[in-house]
CSV table of C-alpha atoms in Angstrom, one decimal:
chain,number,residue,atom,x,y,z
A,226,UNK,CA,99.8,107.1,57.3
A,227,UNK,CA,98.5,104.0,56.3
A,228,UNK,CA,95.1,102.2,58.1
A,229,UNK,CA,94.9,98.8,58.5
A,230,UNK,CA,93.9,95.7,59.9
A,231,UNK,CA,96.6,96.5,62.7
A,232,UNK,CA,93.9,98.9,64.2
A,233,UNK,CA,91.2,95.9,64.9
A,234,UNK,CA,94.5,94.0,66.4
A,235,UNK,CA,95.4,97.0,68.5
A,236,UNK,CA,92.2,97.7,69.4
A,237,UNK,CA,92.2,94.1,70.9
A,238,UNK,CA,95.6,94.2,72.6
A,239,UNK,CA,94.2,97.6,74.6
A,240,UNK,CA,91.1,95.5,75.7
A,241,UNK,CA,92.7,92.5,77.0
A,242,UNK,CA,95.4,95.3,78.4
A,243,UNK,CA,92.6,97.1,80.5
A,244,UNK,CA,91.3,93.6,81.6
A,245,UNK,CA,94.5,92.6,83.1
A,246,UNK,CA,95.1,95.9,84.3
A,247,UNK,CA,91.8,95.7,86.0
A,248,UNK,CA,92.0,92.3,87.5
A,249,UNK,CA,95.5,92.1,88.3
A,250,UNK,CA,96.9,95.3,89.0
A,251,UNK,CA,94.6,98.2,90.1
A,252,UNK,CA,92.5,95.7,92.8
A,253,UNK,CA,95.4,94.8,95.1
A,254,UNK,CA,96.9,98.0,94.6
A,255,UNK,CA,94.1,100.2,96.2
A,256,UNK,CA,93.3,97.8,98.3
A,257,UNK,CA,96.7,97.9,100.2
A,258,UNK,CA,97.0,101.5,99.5
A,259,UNK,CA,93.8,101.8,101.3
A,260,UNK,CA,94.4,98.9,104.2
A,261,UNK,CA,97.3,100.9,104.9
A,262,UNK,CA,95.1,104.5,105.1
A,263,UNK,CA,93.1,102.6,107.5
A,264,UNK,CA,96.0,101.1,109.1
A,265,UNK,CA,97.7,104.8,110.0
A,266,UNK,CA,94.4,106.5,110.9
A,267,UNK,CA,94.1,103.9,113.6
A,268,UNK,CA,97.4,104.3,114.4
A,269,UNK,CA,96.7,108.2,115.0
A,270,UNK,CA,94.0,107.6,117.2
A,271,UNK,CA,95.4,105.2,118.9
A,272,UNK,CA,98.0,107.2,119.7
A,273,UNK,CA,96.0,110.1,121.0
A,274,UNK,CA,93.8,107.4,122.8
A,275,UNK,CA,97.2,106.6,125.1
A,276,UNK,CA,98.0,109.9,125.2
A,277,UNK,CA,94.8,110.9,127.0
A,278,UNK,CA,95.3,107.9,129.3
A,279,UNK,CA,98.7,108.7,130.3
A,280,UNK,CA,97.4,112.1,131.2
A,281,UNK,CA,94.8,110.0,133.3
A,282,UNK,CA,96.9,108.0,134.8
A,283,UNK,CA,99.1,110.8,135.9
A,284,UNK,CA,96.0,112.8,137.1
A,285,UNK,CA,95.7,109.8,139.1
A,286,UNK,CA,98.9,109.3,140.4
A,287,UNK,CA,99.3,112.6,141.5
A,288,UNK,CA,96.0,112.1,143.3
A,289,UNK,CA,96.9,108.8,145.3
A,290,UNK,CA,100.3,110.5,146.2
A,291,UNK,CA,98.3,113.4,147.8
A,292,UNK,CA,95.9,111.0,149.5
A,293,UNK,CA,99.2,109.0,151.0
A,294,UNK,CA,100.9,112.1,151.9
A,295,UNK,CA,97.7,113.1,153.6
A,296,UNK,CA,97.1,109.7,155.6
A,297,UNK,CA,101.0,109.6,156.5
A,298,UNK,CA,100.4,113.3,158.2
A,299,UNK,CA,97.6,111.7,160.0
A,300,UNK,CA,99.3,108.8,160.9
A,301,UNK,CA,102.3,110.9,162.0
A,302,UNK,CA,100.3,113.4,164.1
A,303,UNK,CA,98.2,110.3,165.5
A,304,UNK,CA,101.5,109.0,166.9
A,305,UNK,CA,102.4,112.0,168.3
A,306,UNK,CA,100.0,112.2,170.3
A,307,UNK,CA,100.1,108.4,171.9
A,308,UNK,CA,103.5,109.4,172.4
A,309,UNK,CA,102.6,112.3,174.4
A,310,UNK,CA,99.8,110.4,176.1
A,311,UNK,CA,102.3,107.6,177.5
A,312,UNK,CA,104.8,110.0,178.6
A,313,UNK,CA,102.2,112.1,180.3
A,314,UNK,CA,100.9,108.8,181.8
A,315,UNK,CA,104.1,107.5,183.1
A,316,UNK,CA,104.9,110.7,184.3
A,317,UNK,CA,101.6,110.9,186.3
A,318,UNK,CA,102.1,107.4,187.3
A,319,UNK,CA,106.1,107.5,188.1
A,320,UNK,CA,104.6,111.2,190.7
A,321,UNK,CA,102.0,108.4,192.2
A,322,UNK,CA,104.3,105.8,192.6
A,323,UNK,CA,106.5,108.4,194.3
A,324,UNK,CA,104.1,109.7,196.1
A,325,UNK,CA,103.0,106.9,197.6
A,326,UNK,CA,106.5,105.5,198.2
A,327,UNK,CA,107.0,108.6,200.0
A,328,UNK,CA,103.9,108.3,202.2
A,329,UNK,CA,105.1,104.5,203.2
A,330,UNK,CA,108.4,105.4,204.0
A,331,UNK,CA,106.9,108.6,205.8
A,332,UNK,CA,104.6,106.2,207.7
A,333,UNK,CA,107.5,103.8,208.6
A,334,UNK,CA,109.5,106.5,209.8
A,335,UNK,CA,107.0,107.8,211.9
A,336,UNK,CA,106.1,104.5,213.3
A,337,UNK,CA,109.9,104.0,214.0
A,338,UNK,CA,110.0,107.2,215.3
A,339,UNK,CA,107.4,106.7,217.6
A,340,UNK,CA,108.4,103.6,218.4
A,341,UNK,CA,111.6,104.4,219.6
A,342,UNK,CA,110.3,107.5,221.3
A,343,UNK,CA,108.3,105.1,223.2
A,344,UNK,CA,110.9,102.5,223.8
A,345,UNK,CA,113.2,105.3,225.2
A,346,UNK,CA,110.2,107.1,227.1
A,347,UNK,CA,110.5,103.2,229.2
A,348,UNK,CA,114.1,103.2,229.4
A,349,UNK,CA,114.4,106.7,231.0
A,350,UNK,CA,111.5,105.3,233.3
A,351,UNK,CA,113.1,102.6,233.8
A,352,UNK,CA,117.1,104.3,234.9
A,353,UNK,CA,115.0,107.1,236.4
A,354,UNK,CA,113.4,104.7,238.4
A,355,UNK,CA,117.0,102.6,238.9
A,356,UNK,CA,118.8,105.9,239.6
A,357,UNK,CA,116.0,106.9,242.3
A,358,UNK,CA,115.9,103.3,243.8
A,359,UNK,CA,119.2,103.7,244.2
A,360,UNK,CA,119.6,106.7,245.5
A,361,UNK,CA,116.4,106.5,247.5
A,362,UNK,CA,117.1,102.4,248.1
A,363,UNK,CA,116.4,102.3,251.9
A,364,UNK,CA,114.1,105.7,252.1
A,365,UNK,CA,111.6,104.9,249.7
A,366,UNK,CA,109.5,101.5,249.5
A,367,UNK,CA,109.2,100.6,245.7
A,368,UNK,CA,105.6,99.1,246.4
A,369,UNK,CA,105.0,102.4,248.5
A,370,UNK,CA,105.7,105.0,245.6
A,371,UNK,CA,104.5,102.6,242.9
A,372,UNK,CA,102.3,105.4,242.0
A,373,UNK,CA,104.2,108.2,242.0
A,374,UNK,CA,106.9,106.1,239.6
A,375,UNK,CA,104.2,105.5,237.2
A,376,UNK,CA,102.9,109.3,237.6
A,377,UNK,CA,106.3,110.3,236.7
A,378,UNK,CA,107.1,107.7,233.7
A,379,UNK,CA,103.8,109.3,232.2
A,380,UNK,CA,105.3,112.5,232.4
A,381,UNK,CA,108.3,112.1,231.0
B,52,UNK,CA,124.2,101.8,61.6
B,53,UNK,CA,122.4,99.3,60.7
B,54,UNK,CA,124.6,96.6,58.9
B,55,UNK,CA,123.2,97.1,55.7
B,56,UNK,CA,122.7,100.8,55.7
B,57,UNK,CA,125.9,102.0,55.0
B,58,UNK,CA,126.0,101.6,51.3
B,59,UNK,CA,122.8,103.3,50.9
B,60,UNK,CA,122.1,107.0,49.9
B,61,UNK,CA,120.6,109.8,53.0
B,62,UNK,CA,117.1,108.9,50.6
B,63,UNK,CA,117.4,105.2,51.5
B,64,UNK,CA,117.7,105.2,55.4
B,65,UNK,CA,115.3,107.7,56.1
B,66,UNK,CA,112.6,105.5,54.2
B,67,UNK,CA,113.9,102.8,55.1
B,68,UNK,CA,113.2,103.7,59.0
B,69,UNK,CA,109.8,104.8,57.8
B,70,UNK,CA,108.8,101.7,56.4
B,71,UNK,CA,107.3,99.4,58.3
B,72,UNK,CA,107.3,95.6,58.8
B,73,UNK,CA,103.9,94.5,56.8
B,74,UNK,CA,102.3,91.4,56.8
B,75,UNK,CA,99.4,90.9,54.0
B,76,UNK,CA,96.8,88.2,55.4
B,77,UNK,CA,95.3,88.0,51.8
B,78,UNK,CA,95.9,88.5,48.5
B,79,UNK,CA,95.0,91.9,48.2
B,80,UNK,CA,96.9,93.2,50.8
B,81,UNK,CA,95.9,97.1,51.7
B,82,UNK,CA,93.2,97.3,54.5
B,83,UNK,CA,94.0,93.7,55.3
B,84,UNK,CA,97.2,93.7,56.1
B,85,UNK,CA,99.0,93.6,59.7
B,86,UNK,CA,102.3,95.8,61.0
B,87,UNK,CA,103.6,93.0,62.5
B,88,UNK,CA,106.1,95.8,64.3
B,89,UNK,CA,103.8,97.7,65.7
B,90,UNK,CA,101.8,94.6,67.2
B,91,UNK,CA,104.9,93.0,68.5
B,92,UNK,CA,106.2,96.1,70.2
B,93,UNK,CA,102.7,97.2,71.8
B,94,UNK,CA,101.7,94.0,72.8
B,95,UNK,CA,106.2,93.6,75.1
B,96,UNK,CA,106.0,96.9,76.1
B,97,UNK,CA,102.3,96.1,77.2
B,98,UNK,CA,102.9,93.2,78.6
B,99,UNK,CA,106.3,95.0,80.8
B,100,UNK,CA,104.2,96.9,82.1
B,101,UNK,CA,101.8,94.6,83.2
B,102,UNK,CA,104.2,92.4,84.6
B,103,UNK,CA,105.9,95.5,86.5
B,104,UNK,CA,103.0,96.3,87.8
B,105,UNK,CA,101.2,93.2,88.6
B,106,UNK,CA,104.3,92.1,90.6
B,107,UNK,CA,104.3,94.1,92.6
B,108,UNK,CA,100.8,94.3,93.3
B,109,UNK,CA,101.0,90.7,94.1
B,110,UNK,CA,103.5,91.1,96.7
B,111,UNK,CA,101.5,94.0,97.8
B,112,UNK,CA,101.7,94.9,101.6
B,113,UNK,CA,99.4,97.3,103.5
B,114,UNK,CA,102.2,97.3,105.7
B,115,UNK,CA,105.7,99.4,104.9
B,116,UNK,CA,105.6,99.2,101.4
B,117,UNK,CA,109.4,98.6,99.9
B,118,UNK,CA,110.9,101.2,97.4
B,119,UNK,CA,109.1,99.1,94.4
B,120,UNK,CA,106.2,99.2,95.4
B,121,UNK,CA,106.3,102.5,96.7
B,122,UNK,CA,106.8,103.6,93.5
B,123,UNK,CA,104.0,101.7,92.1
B,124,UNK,CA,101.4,103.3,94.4
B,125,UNK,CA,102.4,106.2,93.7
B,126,UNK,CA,102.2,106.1,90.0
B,127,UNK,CA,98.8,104.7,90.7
B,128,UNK,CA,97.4,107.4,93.0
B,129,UNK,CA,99.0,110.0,90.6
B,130,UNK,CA,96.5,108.1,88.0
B,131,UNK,CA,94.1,108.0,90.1
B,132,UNK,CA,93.8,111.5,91.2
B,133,UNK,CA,93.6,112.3,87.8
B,134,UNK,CA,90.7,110.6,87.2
B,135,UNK,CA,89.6,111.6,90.8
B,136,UNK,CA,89.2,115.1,89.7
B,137,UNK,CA,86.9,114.4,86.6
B,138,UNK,CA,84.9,111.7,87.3
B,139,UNK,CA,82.8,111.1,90.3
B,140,UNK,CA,82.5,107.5,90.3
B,141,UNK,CA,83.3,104.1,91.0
B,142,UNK,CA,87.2,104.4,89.8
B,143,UNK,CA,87.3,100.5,89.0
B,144,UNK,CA,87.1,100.6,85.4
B,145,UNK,CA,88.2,104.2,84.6
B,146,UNK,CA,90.6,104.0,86.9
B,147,UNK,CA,92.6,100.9,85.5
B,148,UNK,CA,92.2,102.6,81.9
B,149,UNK,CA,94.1,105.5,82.8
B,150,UNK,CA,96.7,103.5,84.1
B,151,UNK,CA,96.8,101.5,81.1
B,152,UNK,CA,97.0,104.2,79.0
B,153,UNK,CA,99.4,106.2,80.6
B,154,UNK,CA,102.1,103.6,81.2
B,155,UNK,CA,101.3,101.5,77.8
B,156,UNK,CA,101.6,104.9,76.1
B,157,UNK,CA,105.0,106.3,78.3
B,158,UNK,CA,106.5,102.4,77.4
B,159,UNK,CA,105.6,103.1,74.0
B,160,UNK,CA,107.1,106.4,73.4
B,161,UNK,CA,109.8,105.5,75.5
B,162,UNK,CA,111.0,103.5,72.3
B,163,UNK,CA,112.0,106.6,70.2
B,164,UNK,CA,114.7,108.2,72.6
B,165,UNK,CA,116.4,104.5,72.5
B,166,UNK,CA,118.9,104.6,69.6
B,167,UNK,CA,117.3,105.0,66.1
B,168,UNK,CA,118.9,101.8,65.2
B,169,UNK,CA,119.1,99.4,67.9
B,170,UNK,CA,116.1,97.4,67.7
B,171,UNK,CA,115.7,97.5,64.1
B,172,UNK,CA,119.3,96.3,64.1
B,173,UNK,CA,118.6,93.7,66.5
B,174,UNK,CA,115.2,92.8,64.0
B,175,UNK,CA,117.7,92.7,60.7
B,176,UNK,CA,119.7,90.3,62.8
B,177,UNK,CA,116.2,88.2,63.6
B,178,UNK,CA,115.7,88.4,59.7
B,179,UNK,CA,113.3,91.0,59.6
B,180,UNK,CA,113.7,93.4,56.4
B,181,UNK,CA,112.1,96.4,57.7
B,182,UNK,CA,111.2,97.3,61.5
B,183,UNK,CA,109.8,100.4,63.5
B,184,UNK,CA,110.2,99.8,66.7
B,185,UNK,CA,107.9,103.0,68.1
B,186,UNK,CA,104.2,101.7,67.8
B,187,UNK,CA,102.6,104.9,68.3
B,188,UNK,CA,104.7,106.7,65.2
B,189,UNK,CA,102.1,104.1,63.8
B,190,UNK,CA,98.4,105.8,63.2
B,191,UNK,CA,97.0,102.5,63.6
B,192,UNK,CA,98.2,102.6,67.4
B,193,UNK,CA,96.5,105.8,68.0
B,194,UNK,CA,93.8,105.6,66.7
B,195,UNK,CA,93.0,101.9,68.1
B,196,UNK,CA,93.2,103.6,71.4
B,197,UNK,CA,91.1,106.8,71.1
B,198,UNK,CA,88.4,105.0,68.6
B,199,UNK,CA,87.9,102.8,71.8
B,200,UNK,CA,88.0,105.6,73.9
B,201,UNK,CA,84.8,107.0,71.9
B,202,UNK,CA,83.2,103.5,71.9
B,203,UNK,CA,83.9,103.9,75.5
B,204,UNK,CA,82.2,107.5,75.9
B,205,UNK,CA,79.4,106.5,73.7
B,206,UNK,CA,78.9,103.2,76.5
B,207,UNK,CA,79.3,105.6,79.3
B,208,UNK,CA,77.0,108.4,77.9
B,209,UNK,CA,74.2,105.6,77.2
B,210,UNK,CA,74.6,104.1,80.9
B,211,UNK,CA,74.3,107.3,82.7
B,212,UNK,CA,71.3,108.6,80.5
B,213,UNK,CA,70.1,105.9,78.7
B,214,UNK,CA,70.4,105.3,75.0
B,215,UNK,CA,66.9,107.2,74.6
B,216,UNK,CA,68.2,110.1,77.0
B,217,UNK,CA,71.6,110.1,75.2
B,218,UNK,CA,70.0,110.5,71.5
B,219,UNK,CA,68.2,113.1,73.1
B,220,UNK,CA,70.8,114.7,74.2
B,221,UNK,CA,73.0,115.1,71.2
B,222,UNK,CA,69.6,116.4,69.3
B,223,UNK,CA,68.8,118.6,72.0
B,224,UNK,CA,71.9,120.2,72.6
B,225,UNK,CA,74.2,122.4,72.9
B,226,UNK,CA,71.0,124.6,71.2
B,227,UNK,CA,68.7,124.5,73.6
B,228,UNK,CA,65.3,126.1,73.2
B,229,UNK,CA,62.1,126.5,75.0
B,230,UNK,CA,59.6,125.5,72.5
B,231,UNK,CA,58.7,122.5,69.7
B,232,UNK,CA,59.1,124.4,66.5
B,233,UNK,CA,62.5,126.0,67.9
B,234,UNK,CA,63.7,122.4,69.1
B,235,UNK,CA,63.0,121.0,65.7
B,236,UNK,CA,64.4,124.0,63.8
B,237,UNK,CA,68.3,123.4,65.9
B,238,UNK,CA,67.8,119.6,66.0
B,239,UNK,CA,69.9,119.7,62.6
B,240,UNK,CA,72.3,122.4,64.1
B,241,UNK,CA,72.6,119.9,67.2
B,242,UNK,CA,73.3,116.8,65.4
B,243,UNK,CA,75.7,118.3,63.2
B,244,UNK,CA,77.6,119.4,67.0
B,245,UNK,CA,77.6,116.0,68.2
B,246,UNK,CA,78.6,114.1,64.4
B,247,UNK,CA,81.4,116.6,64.5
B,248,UNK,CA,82.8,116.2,68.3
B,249,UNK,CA,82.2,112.2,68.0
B,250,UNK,CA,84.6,112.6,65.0
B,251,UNK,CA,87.3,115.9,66.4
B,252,UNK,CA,87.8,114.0,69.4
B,253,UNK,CA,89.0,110.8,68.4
B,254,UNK,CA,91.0,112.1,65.7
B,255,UNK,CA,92.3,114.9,67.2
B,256,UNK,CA,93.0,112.4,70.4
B,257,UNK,CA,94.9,109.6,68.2
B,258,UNK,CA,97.1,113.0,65.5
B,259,UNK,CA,98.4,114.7,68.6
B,260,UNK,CA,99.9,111.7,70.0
B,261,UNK,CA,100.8,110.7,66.3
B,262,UNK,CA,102.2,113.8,65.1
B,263,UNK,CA,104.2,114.4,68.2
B,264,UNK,CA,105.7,111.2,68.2
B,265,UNK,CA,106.1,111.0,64.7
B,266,UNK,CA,108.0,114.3,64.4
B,267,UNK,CA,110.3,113.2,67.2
B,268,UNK,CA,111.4,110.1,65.7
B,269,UNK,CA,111.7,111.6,62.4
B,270,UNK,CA,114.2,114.6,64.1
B,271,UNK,CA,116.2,111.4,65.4
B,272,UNK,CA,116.5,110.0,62.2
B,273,UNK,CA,117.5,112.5,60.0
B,274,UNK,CA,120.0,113.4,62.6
B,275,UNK,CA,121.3,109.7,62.5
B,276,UNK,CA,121.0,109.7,58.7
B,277,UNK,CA,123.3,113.0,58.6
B,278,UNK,CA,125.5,111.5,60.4
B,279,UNK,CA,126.3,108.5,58.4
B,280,UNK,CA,126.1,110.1,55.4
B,281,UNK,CA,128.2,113.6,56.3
B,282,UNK,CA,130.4,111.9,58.7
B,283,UNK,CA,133.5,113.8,58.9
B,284,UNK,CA,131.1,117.3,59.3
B,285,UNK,CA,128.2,115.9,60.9
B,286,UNK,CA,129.3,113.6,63.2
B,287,UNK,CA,130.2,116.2,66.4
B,288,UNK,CA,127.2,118.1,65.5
B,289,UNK,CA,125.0,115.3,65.0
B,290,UNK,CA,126.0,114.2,68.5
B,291,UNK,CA,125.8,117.3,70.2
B,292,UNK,CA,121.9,117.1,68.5
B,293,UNK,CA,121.1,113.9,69.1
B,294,UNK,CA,121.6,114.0,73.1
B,295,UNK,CA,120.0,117.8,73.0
B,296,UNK,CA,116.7,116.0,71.2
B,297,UNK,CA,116.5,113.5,73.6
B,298,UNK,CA,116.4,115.7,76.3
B,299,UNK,CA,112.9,117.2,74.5
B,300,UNK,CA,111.4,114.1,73.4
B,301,UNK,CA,111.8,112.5,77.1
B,302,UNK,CA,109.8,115.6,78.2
B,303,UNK,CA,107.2,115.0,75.0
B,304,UNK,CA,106.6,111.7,75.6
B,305,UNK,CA,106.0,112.0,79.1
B,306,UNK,CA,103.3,114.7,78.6
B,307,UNK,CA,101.6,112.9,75.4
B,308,UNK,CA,101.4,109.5,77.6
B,309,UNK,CA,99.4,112.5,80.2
B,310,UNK,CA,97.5,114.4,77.7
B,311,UNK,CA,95.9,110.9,75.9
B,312,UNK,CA,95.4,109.7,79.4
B,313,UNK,CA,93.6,113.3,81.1
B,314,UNK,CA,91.6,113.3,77.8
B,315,UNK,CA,90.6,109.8,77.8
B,316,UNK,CA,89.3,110.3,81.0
B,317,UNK,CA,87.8,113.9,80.9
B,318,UNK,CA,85.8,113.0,76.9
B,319,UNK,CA,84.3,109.5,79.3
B,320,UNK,CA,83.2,111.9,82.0
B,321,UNK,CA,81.9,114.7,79.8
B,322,UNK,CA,79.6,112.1,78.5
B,323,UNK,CA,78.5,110.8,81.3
B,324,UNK,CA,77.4,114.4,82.7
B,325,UNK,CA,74.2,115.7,82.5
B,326,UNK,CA,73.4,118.7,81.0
């Protein structure tokens, strides 16, 4: 055990020690110790901030779907029921159509009908009279009985 | 061993390894002379630390630190919440002294579970008669340190109370009383308390580092001497001693490196408390 002037000189290599210590070492040190502190805590909440919006954006998602689905029923059901209308309207329309077909061809066939009645109501007149003028040629006067001819076409 | 030790007598190496290598600046030699050992050793093993450390704070990332400097942060917060846990304040002094201590101290000790003889060996070969290559075996080392430790406490103490309110202090306390006559009649009592802690803690501080270090490297040599001297007999043994020592002293010098540190730092805070 011997003190000695190597104290003083120690004493001054533990000074100059600390000072580097403290300018060179511990500064940058805690500083990227504590960047880094910052760096992860950000990190975190960053994290949880995604998380909540992925939660939103599902929330969301799910909402729209439910919306679409819902307008698609609509959309669906809205068809539906044109589609009924215009088969209910060219059903209605295809009975009037028919209807009125029928009623022309009705009219026609009753116009023919008559027609023909008419036309053969004359030509049984007409052979009635022939088969009376002849067989009443010289007994009856055609101008004579002109009445009773006419009389008798009317009849028929 | 050495190259020249093995002529000499058991006598001969042991104080020859307890010698160390002195350099008188005058005539007189005594007080004013230098252990040119001890300064040379601090100052590399110092300076290693330093430049571990301040590389790789340079390179320094707050991103994914690599394994180096993974292992420098955490040496540094270990240090850190050391002093965490005793003192309350800005950390940018006291903080950069515990590390300082702590790893100039672990370097230091580090030196006497290396081979007895292989730096003064490698010093004989430089030309140097006598070398000790452990500076704190060297009271001069210790008690550099914790002297400036109390210069430190004593600059503390004054800047958190003042040098009036720290005189006051040591007169005042740890006997406290109520009124004059009483204060007057312990100031003695509480002078002689603070005279006797300002001189049981650094001494106490710079022996226990000493002592322990000391001892250590004096176990390695007289294990090393046996051996050279004994060898047929002692060698095995010797051996078998020699790696079962180093096992101990790796633990002691890692927990005398912590103990000057923690105590460095707790004696600064103490002063800086107030009562």
């Amino acid at each position: 055990m011997e003190i000695n002037a190597t104290l003083i000189g120690e004493v001054i290599a533990f000074l100059i020690m600390i000072a580097l210590t403290m300018k060179f070492v511990w500064p940058p040190l805690t500083r990227a110790i504590e960047e880094r502190q910052q760096k992860i805590a950000e990190g975190l909440e960053a994290a949880d901030r995604a998380r909540k919006e992925l939660a939103d954006a599902d929330a969301r998602v799910a909402e729209e779907i439910k919306a679409a689905r819902a307008e698609a029923a609509q959309i669906i059901e809205r068809a539906n029921n044109q589609a009924t209308q215009i088969v209910d309207k060219a059903r209605t329309d295809a009975l009037m159509e028919a209807a009125k077909l029928k009623a022309a061809a009705q009219a026609d066939i009753d116009n023919m009908a008559h027609r023909a009645r008419a036309e053969l109501r004359g030509q049984v007149a007409q052979l009635a009279v022939a088969g009376a003028e002849k067989i009443l040629k010289r007994e009856i006067n055609a101008d004579a009985h002109k009445a009773l001819i006419e009389q008798l076409v009317a009849e028929i | 061993m050495s190259a020249e030790s093995g002529g000499e007598s058991f006598t001969d190496y042991i104080q020859h390894h307890l010698t160390f290598w002195k350099a008188p600046l005058a005539q007189t030699g005594g007080l004013a002379s230098l252990h040119v050992d001890t300064l040379i050793m601090s100052c590399v093993l110092g300076f290693l630390f330093l430049f571990w450390f301040g590389w790789f704070a340079r390179r320094a990332t707050s991103g994914v630190p690599g394994k180096g400097q993974a292992f420098v942060e955490l040496a540094l917060e270990f240090v850190d919440g050391q002093v965490k846990d005793a003192w309350h304040g800005s950390r940018t002094f006291l903080g950069p002294l515990a590390l300082t201590i702590f790893f100039w101290i672990l370097f230091m000790n580090f030196m006497d579970v290396l081979p007895v003889d292989l730096i003064p060996a490698a010093a004989h070969a430089a030309g140097a008669t006598h070398f000790r290559p452990v500076p704190t075996a060297d009271v001069n080392m210790t008690f550099a340190m914790s002297l400036s430790v109390l210069i430190l406490t004593l600059f503390y103490g004054m800047k958190a109370k003042g040098v009036g309110g720290y005189f006051k202090g040591a007169v005042s306390h740890p006997f406290a009383a109520k009124n004059i006559f009483m204060k007057v009649l312990l100031a003695p009592f509480n002078v002689l308390m603070f005279l006797i802690e300002m001189v049981t803690q650094p001494v106490s501080l710079a022996l226990r580092l000493f002592g322990n270090i000391f001892a250590g490297d004096l176990l390695f040599m007289l294990i090393a001497g046996l051996m050279t001297q004994f060898l047929s007999f002692w060698y095995p043994l010797g051996i078998v001693g020699y790696v079962a020592w180093s096992f101990v002293e790796l633990l002691i010098i890692l927990i005398q490196a912590f103990i000057f540190m923690y105590l460095a730092v707790t004696y600064i805070a103490m002063a800086q408390q107030h009562h």
